[in-house]
CSV table of C-alpha atoms and ligand atoms in Angstrom, one decimal:
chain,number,residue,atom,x,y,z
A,1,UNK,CA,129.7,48.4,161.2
A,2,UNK,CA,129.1,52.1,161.6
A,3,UNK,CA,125.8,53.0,163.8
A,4,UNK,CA,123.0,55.0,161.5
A,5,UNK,CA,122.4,58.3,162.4
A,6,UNK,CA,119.5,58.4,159.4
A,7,UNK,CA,116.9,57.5,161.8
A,8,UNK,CA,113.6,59.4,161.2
A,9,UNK,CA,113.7,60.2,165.1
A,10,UNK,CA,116.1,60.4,167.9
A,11,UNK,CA,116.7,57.2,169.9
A,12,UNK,CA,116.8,58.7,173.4
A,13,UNK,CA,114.0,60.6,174.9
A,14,UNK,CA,114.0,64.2,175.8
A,15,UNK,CA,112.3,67.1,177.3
A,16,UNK,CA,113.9,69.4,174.3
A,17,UNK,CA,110.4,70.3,172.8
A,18,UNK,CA,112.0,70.8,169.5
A,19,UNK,CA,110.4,68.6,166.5
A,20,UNK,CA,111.4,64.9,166.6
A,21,UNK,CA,112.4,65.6,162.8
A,22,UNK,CA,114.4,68.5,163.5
A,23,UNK,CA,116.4,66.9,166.2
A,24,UNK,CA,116.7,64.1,164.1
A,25,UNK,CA,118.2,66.3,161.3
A,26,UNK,CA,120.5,67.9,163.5
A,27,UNK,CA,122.0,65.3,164.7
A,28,UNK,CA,122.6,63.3,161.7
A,29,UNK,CA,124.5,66.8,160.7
A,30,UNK,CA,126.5,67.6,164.0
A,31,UNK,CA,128.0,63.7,163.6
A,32,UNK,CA,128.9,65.0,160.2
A,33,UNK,CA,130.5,68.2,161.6
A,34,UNK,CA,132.3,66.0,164.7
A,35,UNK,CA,133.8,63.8,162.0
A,36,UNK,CA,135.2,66.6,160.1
A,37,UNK,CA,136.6,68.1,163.7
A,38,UNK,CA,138.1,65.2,164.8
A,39,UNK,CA,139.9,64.7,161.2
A,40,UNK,CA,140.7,67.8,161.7
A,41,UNK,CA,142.7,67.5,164.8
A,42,UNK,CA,144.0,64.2,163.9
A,43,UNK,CA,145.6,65.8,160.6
A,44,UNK,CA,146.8,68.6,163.0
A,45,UNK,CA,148.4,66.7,165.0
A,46,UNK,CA,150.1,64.7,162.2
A,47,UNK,CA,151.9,68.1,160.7
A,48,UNK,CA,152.6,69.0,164.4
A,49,UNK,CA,155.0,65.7,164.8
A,50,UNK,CA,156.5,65.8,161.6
A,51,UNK,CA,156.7,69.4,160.1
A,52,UNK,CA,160.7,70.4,159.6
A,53,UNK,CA,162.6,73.8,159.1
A,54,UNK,CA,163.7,77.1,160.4
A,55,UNK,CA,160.2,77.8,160.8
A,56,UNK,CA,159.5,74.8,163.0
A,57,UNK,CA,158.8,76.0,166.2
A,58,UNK,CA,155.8,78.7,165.0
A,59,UNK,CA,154.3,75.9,163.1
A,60,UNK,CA,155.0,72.9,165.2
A,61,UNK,CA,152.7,75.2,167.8
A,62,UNK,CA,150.3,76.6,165.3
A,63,UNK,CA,149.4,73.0,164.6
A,64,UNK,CA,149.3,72.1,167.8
A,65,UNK,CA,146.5,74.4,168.6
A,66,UNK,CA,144.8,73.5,165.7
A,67,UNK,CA,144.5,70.6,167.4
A,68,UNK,CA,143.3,71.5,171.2
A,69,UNK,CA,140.7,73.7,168.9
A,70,UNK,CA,139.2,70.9,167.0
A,71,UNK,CA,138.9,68.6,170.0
A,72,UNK,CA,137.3,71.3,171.8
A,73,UNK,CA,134.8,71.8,168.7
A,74,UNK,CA,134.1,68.0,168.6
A,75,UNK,CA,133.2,68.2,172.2
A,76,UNK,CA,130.5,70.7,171.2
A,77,UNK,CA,129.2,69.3,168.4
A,78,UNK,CA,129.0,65.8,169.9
A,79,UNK,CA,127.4,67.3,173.3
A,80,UNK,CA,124.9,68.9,171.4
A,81,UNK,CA,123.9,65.5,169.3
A,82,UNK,CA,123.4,63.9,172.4
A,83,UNK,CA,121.4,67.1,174.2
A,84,UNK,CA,119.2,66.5,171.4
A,85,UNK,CA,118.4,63.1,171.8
A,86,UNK,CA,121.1,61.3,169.5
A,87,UNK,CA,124.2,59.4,169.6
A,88,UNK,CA,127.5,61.1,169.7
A,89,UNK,CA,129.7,58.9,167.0
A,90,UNK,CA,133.3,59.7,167.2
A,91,UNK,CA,135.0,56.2,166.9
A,92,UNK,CA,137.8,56.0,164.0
A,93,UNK,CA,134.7,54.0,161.9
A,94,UNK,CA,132.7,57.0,162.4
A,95,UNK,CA,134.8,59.4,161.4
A,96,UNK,CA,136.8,57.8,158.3
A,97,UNK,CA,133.3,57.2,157.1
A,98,UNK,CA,132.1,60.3,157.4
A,99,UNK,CA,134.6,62.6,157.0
A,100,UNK,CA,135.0,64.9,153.9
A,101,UNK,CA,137.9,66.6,154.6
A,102,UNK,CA,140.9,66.6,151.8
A,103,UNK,CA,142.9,63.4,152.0
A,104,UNK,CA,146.0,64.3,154.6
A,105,UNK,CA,150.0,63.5,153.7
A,106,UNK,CA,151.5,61.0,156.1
A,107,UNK,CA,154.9,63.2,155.4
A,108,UNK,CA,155.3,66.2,153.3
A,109,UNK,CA,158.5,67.6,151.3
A,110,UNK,CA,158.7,71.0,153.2
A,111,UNK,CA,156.9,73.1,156.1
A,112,UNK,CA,154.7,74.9,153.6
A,113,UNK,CA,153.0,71.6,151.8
A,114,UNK,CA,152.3,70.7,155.8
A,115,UNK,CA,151.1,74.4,156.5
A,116,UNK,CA,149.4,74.7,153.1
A,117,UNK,CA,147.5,70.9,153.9
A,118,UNK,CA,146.3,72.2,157.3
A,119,UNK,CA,145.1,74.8,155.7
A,120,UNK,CA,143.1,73.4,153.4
A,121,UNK,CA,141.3,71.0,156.7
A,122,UNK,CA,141.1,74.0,158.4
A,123,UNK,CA,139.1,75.8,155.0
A,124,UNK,CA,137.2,72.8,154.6
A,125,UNK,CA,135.6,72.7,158.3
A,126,UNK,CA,135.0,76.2,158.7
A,127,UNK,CA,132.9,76.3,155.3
A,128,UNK,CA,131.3,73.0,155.8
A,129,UNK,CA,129.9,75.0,160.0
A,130,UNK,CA,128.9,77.4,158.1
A,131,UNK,CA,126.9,76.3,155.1
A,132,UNK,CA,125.1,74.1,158.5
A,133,UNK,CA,124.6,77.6,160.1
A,134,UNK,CA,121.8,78.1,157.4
A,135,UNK,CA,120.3,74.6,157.3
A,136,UNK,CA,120.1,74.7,161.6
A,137,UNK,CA,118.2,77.9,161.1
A,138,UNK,CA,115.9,77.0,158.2
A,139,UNK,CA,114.8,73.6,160.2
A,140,UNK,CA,114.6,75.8,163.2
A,141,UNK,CA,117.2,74.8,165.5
A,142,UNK,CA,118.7,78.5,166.9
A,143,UNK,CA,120.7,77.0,169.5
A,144,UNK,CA,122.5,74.3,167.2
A,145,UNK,CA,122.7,77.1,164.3
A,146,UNK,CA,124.3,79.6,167.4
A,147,UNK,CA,127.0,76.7,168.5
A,148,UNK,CA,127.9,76.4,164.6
A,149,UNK,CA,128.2,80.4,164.5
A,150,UNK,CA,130.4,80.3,167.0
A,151,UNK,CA,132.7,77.2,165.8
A,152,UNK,CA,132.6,78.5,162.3
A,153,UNK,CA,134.0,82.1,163.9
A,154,UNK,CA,136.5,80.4,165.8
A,155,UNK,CA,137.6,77.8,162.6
A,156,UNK,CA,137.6,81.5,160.6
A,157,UNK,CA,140.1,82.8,163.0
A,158,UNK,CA,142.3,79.8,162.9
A,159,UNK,CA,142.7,80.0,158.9
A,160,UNK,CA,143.8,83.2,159.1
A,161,UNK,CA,146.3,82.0,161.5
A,162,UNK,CA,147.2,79.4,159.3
A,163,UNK,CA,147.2,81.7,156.2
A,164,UNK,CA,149.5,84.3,157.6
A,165,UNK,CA,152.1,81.6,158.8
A,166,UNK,CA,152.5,80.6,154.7
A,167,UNK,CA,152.9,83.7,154.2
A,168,UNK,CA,156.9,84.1,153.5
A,169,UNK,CA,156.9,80.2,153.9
B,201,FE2,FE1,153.4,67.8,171.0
């Protein structure tokens, strides 16, 4: 059974003077953020062993580091859960619960359905960081709303990445 993160307060004491609510919303939103990174990188990683073609070196390592960049954005938004007093939850329970990225192909027909599926997990995360951007600020969390900014920049960067290798795909 998944763990709640609903609680109406963090489980773990801090000295983070930050409202009990706010942490509490915060971190019931970066578990849904590190569930959509670690999809993420698990969906990377599936296109990076199986994607085919003349073009299979570019994209076998574009995918690749799709990959190391989710991870590393899943150890951010995890760390910061716990920071605030939470539970970082980013067992395979977790995470095919929670996860709202676009169902991934096991195997695709050619190397643009498997660039054009990364693409859209790559969409998907950056605009689900950045509609958070707005919520962390509103409940007044600047550093959680700052570690979104700069995930959502990086997750940004990486679509266009993605975007120009279908280009001519
Ligand atoms: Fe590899």
């Amino acid at each position: 059974m998944t763990p709640t993160v609903t609680a109406a307060a963090p489980p773990f004491h801090t000295r983070n003077d930050l409202a009990a609510d706010t942490r509490a919303a915060m971190i019931v939103l970066l578990n849904e953020r590190l569930a959509d990174a670690i999809d993420l990188g698990l969906q990377a990683k599936q296109a990076h062993w199986n994607v085919k073609g003349p073009h299979f070196k570019p994209l076998h390592d574009l995918f690749d580091a799709t990959n190391a960049l989710a991870l590393e954005w899943a150890d951010e938004l995890a760390e910061r859960a716990v920071q605030l007093g939470g539970v970082a939850e980013g067992l395979v329970g977790a995470v095919r619960d929670r996860s709202r990225l676009p169902a991934f192909p096991t195997s695709a027909p050619h190397a643009r359905a498997w660039t054009e599926a990364v693409a859209a997990a790559v969409e998907f995360t950056a605009n689900a960081l950045r509609a958070d951007i707005e919520d962390a600020t509103a409940a007044g969390d600047a550093v959680t709303a700052d570690i979104l900014t700069s995930i959502a920049g990086a997750a940004d960067k990486q679509l266009w990445f993605v975007e120009a290798h279908l280009e001519g795909l």
